[in-house]
Tab-separated table of C-alpha atoms and ligand atoms in Angstrom:
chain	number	residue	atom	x	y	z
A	1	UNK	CA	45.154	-23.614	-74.233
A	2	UNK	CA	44.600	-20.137	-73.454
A	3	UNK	CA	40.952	-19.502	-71.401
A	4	UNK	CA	40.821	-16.429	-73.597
A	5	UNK	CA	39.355	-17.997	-76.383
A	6	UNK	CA	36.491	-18.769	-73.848
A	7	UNK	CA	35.000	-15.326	-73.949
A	8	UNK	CA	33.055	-14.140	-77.091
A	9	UNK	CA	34.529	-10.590	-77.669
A	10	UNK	CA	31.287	-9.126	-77.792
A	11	UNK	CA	31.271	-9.395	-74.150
A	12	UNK	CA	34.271	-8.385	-73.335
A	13	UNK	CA	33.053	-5.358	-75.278
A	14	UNK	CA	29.694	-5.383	-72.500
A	15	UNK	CA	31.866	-5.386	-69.866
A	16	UNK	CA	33.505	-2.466	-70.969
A	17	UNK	CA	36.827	-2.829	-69.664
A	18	UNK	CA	39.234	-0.001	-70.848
A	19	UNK	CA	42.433	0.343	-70.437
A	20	UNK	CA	42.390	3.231	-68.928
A	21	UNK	CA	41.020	1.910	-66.037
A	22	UNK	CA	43.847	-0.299	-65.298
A	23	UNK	CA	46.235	0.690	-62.522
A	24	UNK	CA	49.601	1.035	-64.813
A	25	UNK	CA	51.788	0.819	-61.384
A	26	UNK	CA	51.357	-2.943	-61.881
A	27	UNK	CA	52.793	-3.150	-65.590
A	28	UNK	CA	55.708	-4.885	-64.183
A	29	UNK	CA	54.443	-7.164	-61.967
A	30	UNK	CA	51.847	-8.436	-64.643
A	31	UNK	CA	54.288	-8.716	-67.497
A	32	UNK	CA	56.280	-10.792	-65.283
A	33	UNK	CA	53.396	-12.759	-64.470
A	34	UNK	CA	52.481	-13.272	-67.981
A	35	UNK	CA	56.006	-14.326	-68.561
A	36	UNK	CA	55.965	-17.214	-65.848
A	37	UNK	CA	52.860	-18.279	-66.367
A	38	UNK	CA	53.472	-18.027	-70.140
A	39	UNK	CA	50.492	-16.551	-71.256
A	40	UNK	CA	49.449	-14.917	-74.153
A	41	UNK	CA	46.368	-12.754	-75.273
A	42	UNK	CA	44.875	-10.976	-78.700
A	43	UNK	CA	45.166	-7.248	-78.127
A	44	UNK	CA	41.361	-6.783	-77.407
A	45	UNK	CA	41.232	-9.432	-74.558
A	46	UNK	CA	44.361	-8.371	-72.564
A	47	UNK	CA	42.936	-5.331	-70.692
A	48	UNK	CA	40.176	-7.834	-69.740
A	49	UNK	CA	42.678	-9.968	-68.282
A	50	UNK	CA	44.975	-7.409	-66.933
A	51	UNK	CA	41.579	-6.054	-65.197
A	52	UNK	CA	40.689	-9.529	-63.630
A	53	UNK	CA	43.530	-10.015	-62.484
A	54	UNK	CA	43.981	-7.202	-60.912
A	55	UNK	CA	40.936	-7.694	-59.385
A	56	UNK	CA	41.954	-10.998	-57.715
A	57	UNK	CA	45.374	-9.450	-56.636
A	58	UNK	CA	43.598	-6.858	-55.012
A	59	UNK	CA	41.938	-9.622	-53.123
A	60	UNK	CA	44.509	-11.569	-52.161
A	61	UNK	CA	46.653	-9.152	-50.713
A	62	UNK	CA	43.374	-7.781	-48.657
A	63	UNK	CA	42.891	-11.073	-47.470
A	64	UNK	CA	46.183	-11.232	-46.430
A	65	UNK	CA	46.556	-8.736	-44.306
A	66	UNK	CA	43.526	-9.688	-42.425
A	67	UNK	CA	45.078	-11.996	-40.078
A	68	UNK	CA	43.488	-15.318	-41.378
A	69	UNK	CA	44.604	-19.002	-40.883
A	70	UNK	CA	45.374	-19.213	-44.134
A	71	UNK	CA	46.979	-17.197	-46.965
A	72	UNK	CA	46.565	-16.665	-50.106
A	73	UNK	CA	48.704	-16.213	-53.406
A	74	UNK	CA	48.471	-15.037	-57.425
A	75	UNK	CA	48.841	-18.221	-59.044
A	76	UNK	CA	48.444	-19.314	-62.575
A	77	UNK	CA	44.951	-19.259	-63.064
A	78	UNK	CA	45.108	-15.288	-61.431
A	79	UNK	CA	43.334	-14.270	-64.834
A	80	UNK	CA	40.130	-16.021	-64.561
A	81	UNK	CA	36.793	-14.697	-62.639
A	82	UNK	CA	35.422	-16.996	-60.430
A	83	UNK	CA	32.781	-17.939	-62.685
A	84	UNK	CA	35.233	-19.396	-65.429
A	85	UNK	CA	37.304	-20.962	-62.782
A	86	UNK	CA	33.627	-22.245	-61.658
A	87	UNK	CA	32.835	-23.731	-64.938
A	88	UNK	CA	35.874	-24.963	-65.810
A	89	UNK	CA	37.608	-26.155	-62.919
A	90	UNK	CA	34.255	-27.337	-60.307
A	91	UNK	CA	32.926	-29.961	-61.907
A	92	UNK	CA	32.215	-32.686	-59.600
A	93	UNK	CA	28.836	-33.851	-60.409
A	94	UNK	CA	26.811	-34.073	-56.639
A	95	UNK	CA	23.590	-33.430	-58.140
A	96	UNK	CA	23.052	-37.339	-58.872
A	97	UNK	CA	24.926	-38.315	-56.130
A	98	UNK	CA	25.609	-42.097	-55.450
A	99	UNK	CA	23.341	-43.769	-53.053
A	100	UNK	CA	24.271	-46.869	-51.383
A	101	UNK	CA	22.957	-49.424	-53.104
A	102	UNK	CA	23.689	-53.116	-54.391
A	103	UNK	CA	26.609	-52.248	-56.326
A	104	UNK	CA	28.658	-49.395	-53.716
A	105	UNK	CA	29.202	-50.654	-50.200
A	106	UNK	CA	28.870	-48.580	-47.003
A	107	UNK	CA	32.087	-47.905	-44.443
A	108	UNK	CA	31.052	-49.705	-41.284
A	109	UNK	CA	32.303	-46.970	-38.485
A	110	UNK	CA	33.945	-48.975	-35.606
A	111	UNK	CA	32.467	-47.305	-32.292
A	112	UNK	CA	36.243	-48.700	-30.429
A	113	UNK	CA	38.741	-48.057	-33.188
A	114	UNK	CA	41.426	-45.854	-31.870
A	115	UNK	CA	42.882	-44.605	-35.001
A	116	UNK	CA	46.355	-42.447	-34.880
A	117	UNK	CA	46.719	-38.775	-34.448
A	118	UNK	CA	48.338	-38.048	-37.484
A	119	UNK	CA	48.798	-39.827	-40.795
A	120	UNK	CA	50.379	-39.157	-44.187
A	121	UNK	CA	49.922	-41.849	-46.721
A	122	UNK	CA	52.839	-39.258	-48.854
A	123	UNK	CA	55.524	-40.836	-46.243
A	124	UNK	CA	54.569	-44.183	-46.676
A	125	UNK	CA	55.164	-44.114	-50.733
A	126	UNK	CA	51.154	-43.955	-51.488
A	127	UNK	CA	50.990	-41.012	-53.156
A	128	UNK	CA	51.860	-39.818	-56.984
A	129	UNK	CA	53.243	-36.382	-57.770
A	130	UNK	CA	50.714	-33.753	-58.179
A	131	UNK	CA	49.006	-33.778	-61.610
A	132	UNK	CA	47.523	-31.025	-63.287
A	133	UNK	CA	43.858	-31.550	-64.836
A	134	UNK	CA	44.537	-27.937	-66.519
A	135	UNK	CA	41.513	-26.396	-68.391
A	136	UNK	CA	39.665	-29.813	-68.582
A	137	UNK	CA	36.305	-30.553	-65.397
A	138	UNK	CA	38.159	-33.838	-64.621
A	139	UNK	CA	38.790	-33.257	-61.645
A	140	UNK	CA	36.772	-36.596	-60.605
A	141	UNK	CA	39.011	-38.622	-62.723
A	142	UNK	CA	42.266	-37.288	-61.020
A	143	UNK	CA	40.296	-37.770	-57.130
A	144	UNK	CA	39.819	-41.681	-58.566
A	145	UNK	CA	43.407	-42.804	-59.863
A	146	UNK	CA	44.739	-40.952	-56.828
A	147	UNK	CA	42.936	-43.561	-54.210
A	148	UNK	CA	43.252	-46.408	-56.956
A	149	UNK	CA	46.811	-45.431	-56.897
A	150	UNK	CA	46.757	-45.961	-53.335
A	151	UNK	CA	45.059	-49.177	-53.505
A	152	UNK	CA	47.479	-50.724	-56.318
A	153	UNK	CA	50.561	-49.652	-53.968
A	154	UNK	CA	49.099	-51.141	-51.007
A	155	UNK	CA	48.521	-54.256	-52.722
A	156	UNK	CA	51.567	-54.500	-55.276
A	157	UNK	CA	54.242	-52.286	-53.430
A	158	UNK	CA	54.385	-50.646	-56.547
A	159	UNK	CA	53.412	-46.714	-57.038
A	160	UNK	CA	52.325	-46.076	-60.780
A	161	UNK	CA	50.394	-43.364	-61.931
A	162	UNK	CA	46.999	-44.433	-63.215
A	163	UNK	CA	45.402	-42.952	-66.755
A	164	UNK	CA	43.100	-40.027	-66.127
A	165	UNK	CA	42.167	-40.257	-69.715
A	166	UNK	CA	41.306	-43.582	-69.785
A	167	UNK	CA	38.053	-42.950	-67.434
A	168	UNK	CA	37.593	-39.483	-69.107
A	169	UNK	CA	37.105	-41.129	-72.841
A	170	UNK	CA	35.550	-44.294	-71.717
A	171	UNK	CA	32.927	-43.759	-68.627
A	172	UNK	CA	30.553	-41.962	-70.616
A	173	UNK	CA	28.163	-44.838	-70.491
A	174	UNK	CA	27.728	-44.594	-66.531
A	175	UNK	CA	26.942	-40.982	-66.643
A	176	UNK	CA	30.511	-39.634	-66.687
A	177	UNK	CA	30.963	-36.643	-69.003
A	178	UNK	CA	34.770	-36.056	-69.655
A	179	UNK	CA	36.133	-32.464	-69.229
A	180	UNK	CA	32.548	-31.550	-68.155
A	181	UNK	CA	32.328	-33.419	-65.004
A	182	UNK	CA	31.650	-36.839	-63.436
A	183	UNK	CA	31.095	-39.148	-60.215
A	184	UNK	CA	34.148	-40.382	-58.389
A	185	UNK	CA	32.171	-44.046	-57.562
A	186	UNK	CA	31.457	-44.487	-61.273
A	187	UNK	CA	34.990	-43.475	-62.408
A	188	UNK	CA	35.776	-46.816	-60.038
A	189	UNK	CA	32.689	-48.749	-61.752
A	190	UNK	CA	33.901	-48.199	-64.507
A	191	UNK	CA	36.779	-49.944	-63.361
A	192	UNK	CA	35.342	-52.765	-61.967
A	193	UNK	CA	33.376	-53.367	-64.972
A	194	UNK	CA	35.879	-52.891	-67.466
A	195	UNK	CA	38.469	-54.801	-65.737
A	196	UNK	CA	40.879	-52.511	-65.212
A	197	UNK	CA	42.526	-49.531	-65.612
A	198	UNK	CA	45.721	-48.275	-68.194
A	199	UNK	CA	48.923	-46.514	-66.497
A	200	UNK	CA	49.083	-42.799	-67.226
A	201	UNK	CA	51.943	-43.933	-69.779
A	202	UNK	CA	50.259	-46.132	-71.732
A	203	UNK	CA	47.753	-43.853	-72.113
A	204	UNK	CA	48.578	-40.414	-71.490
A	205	UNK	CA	46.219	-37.532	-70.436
A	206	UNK	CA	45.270	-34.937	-73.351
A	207	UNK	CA	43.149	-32.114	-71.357
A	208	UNK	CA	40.320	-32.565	-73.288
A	209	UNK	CA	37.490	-34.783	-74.615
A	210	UNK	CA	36.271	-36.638	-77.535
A	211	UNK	CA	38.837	-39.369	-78.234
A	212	UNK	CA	37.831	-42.511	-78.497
A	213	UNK	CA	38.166	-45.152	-76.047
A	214	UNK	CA	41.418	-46.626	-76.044
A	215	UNK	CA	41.899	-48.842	-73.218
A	216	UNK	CA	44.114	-51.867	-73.844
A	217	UNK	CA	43.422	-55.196	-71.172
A	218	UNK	CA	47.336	-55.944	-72.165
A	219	UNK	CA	48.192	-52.993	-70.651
A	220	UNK	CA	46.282	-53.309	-67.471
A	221	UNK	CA	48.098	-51.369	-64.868
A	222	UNK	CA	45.297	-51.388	-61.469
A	223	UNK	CA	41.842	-53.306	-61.072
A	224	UNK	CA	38.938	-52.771	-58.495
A	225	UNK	CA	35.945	-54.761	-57.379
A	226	UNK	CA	33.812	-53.044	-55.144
A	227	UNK	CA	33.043	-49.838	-54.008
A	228	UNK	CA	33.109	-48.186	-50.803
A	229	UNK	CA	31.169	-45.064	-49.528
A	230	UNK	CA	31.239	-43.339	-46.306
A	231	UNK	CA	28.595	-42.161	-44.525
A	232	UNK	CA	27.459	-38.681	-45.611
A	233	UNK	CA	28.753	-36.226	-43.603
A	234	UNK	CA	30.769	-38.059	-41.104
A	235	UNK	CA	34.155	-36.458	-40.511
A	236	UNK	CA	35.202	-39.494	-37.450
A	237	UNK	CA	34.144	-42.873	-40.274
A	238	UNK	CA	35.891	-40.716	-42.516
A	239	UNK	CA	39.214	-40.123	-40.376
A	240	UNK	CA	38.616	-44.136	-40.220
A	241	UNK	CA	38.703	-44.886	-43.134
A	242	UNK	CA	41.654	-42.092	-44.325
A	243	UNK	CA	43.433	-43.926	-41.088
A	244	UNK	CA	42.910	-47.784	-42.414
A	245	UNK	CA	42.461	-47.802	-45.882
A	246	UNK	CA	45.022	-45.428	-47.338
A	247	UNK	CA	43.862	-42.172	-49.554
A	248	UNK	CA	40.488	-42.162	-50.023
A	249	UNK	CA	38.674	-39.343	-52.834
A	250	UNK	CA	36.137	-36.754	-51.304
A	251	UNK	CA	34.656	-33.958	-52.775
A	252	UNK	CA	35.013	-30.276	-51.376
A	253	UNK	CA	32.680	-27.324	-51.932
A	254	UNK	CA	35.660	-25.344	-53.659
A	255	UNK	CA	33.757	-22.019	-55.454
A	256	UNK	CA	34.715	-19.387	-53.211
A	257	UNK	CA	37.686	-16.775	-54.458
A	258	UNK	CA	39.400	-18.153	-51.290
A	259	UNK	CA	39.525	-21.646	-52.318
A	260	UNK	CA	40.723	-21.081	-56.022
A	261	UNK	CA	43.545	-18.242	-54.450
A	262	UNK	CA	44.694	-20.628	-50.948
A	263	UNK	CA	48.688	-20.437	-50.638
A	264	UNK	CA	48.940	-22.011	-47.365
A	265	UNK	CA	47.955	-22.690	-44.044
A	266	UNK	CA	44.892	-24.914	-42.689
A	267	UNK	CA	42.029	-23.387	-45.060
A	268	UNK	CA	39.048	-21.999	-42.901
A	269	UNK	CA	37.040	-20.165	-44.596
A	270	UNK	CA	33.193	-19.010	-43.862
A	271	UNK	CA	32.657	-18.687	-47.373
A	272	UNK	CA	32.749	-22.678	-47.835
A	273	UNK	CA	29.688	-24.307	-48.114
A	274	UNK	CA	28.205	-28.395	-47.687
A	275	UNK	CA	27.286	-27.768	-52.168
A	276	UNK	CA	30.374	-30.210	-52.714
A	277	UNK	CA	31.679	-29.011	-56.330
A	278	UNK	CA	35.088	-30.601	-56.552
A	279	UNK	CA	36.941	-33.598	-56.161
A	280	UNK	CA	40.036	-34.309	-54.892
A	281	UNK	CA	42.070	-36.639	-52.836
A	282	UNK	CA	42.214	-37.229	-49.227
A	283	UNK	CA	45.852	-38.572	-48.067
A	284	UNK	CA	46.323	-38.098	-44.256
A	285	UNK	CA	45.151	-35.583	-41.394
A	286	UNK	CA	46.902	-33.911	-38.701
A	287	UNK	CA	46.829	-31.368	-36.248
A	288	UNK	CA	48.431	-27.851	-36.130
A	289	UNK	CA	49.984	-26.900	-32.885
A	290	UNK	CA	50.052	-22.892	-31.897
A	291	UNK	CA	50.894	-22.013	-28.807
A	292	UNK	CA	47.972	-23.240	-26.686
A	293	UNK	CA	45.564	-23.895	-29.772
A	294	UNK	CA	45.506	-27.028	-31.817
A	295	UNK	CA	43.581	-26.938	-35.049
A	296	UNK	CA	42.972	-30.759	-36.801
A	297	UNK	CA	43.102	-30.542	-40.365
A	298	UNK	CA	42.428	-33.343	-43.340
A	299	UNK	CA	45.629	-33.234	-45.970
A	300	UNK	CA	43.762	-33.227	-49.622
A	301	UNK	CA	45.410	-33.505	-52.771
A	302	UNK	CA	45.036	-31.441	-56.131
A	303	UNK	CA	45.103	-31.905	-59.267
A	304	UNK	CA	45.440	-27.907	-59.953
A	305	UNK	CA	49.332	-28.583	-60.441
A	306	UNK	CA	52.066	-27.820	-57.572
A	307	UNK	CA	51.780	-24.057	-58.503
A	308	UNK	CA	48.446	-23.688	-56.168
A	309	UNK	CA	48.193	-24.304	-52.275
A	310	UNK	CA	50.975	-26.174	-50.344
A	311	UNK	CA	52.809	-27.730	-53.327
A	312	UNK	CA	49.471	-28.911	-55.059
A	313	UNK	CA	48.268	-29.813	-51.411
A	314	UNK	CA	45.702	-28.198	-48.997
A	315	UNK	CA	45.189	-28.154	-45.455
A	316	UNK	CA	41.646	-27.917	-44.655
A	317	UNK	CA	40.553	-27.617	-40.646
A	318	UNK	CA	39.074	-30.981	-39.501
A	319	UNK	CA	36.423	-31.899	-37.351
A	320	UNK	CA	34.655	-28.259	-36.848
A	321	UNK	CA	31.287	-29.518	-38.415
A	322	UNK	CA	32.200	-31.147	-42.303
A	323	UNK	CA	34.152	-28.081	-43.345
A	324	UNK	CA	33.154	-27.697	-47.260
A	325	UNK	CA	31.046	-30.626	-46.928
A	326	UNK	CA	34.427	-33.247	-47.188
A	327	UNK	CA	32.749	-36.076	-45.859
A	328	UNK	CA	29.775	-35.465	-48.100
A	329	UNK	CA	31.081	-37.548	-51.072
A	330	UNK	CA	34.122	-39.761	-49.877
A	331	UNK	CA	34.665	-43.025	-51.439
A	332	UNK	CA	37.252	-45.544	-51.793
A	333	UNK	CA	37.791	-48.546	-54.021
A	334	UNK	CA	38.624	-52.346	-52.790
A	335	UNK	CA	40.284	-55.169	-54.268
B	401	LIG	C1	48.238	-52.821	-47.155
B	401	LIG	O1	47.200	-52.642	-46.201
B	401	LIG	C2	47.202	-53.593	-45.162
B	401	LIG	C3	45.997	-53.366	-44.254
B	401	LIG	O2	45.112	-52.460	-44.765
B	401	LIG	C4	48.512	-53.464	-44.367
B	401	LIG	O3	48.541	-54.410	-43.347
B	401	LIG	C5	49.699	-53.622	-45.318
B	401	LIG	O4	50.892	-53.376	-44.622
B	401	LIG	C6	49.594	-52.664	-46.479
B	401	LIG	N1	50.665	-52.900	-47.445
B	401	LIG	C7	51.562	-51.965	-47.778
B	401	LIG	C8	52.548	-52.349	-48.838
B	401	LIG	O5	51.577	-50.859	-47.294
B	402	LIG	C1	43.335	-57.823	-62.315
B	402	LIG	O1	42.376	-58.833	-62.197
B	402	LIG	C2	42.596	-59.880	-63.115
B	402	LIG	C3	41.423	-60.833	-63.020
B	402	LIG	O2	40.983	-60.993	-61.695
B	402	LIG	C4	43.936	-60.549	-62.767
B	402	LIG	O3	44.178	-61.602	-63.661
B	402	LIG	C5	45.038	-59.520	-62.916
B	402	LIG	O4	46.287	-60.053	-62.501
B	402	LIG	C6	44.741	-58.293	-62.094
B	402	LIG	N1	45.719	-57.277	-62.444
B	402	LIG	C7	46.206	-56.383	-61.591
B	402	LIG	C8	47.179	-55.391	-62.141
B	402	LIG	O5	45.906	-56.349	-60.418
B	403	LIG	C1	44.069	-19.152	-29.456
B	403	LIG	O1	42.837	-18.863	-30.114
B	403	LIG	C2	42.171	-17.742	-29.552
B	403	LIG	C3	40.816	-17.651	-30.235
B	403	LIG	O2	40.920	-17.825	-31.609
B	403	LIG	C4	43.032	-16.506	-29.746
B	403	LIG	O3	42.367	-15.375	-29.208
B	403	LIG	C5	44.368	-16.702	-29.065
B	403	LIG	O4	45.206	-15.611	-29.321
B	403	LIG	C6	45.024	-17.973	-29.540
B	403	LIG	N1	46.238	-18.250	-28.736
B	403	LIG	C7	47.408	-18.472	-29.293
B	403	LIG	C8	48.518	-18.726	-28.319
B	403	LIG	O5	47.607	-18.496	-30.503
């Protein structure tokens, strides 16, 4: 699905891109780009493309030069503005956040738990390959099979990928809204109340919205009975419960040009706010060592495919104050 279709020309017309203000020094470089990426436009919506692009390239290879703790790359979704990328791609739904309540349970922080200084659930055959949502706002769906996936290994030894699609087309009636956003604790109600969960090949993901439900109990592939939330905003219960639990979903505050762009490194940016806008998956911490400094930084998995950030993961700096608000929205489900 091409995003292109996503602008009315009329505005493209507003915007009054022409081509002649496109720097034709980088014909090359974005045919080959096109080519990879395997994109294709109508004639009147290229230049529009070619110009955003060029826009974020020009970006990227500023904000690479500046010396920063991370870098930043082109990447496959180089041709939309950060509003589209906004509206399509953050759309973790904080404004009816989950409370605490009688059905989601609160992490107890231990005051004497000593946890370790570095874990990776990847090493210890917890975590899936990367998924890509593509140009669907399910981004909570992909945060909640992740830490179910986690929980089914723990408990089965077995690593299966769990159906995205199932929660999109069927969690509608907790508030969920498909490819237009939803709440990582009621993608796991929905679990718990339906019984289960389908494998991501018995019912495979379809980018988009408006199927019917088609769970099948014979197929059950994961279960969950409660619900687990952390404390809002604290990065040490949350290191606890990343350290004892196994991958647990948080949400990020991931609208800034930097976030939608990061290559690599551990992801610092004071463009990041506490508005947590998307979910994704958080499978170990560690700390950076260089020369005398030591930056701690949270591991989080994507579900933007392995073409963005550190092969579909992020490094994001730990500890300095709830970077991007990632403790703001971190839950976990239990057997
Ligand atoms: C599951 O978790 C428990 C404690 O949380 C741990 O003792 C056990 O080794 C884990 N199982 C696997 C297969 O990792
Ligand atoms: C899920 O729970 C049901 C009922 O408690 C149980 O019969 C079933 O074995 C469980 N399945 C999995 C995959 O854990
Ligand atoms: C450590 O960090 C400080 C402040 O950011 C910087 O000035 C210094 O060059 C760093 N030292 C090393 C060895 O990287």
């Amino acid at each position: 699905m091409s995003p292109v279709s996503r602008v009315p020309l009329i505005l493209l017309a507003l915007l009054g891109t022409s081509a002649s203000a496109l720097d034709w020094a980088l014909e090359g470089e974005w045919k080959g780009w096109k080519e990879v990426h395997a994109k294709q436009y109508l004639k009147e919506e290229e230049a529009f493309r070619r110009a955003v692009w060029e826009k974020n390239l020009r970006k990227i290879e500023q904000h690479n030069q500046e010396g920063n703790s991370f870098q930043l790359a082109m990447n496959h979704l180089g041709d939309l503005t950060d509003e589209e990328f906004n509206e399509m791609l953050s759309s973790f739904r904080s404004d009816l956040a989950d409370q605490p309540g009688k059905k989601v349970a609160l992490f107890q922080e231990s005051a004497s738990l000593e946890t370790p200084k570095e874990v990776d659930w990847r090493t210890k055959g917890y975590v899936t390959p990367v998924k890509n949502q593509g140009h669907c706002g399910s981004c909570w769906a992909f945060s909640a099979t992740g830490a179910l996936e986690g929980l089914r290994f723990n408990r089965t030894g077995k690593l299966i990928p769990l159906s995205e699609q199932n929660l999109i087309d069927c969690s509608w009636k907790l508030g969920n809204q498909g490819c237009h956003g939803g709440y990582i604790t009621r993608a796991f109600e929905y679990v718990r109340e339906n019984g289960g969960i389908n494998s991501e090949t018995s019912y495979p993901y379809l980018e988009k919205d408006g199927s019917t439900c088609s769970y099948n109990s014979q197929d059950r592939a994961a279960n969950c009975t409660s619900v687990v939330v952390v404390p809002v905003g604290n990065e040490v219960a949350l290191e606890q419960a990343v350290a004892t639990i196994g991958p647990v979903s948080v949400a990020v505050d991931s609208r800034s040009f930097y976030f939608h762009f990061y290559k690599s490194g551990v992801f610092d940016s004071s463009s990041c706010t506490q508005l947590v806008s998307h979910a994704m998956l958080a499978v170990g911490y560690g700390t950076l060592q260089d020369g005398g400094n030591n930056t701690a930084y949270w591991i989080l998995k994507n579900s933007w495919s392995e073409k963005w950030g550190e092969q579909g993961y992020m490094r994001l700096v730990k500890g300095t104050g709830n970077h991007c608000g990632i403790a703001n929205q971190a839950s976990y489900p239990a057997l």
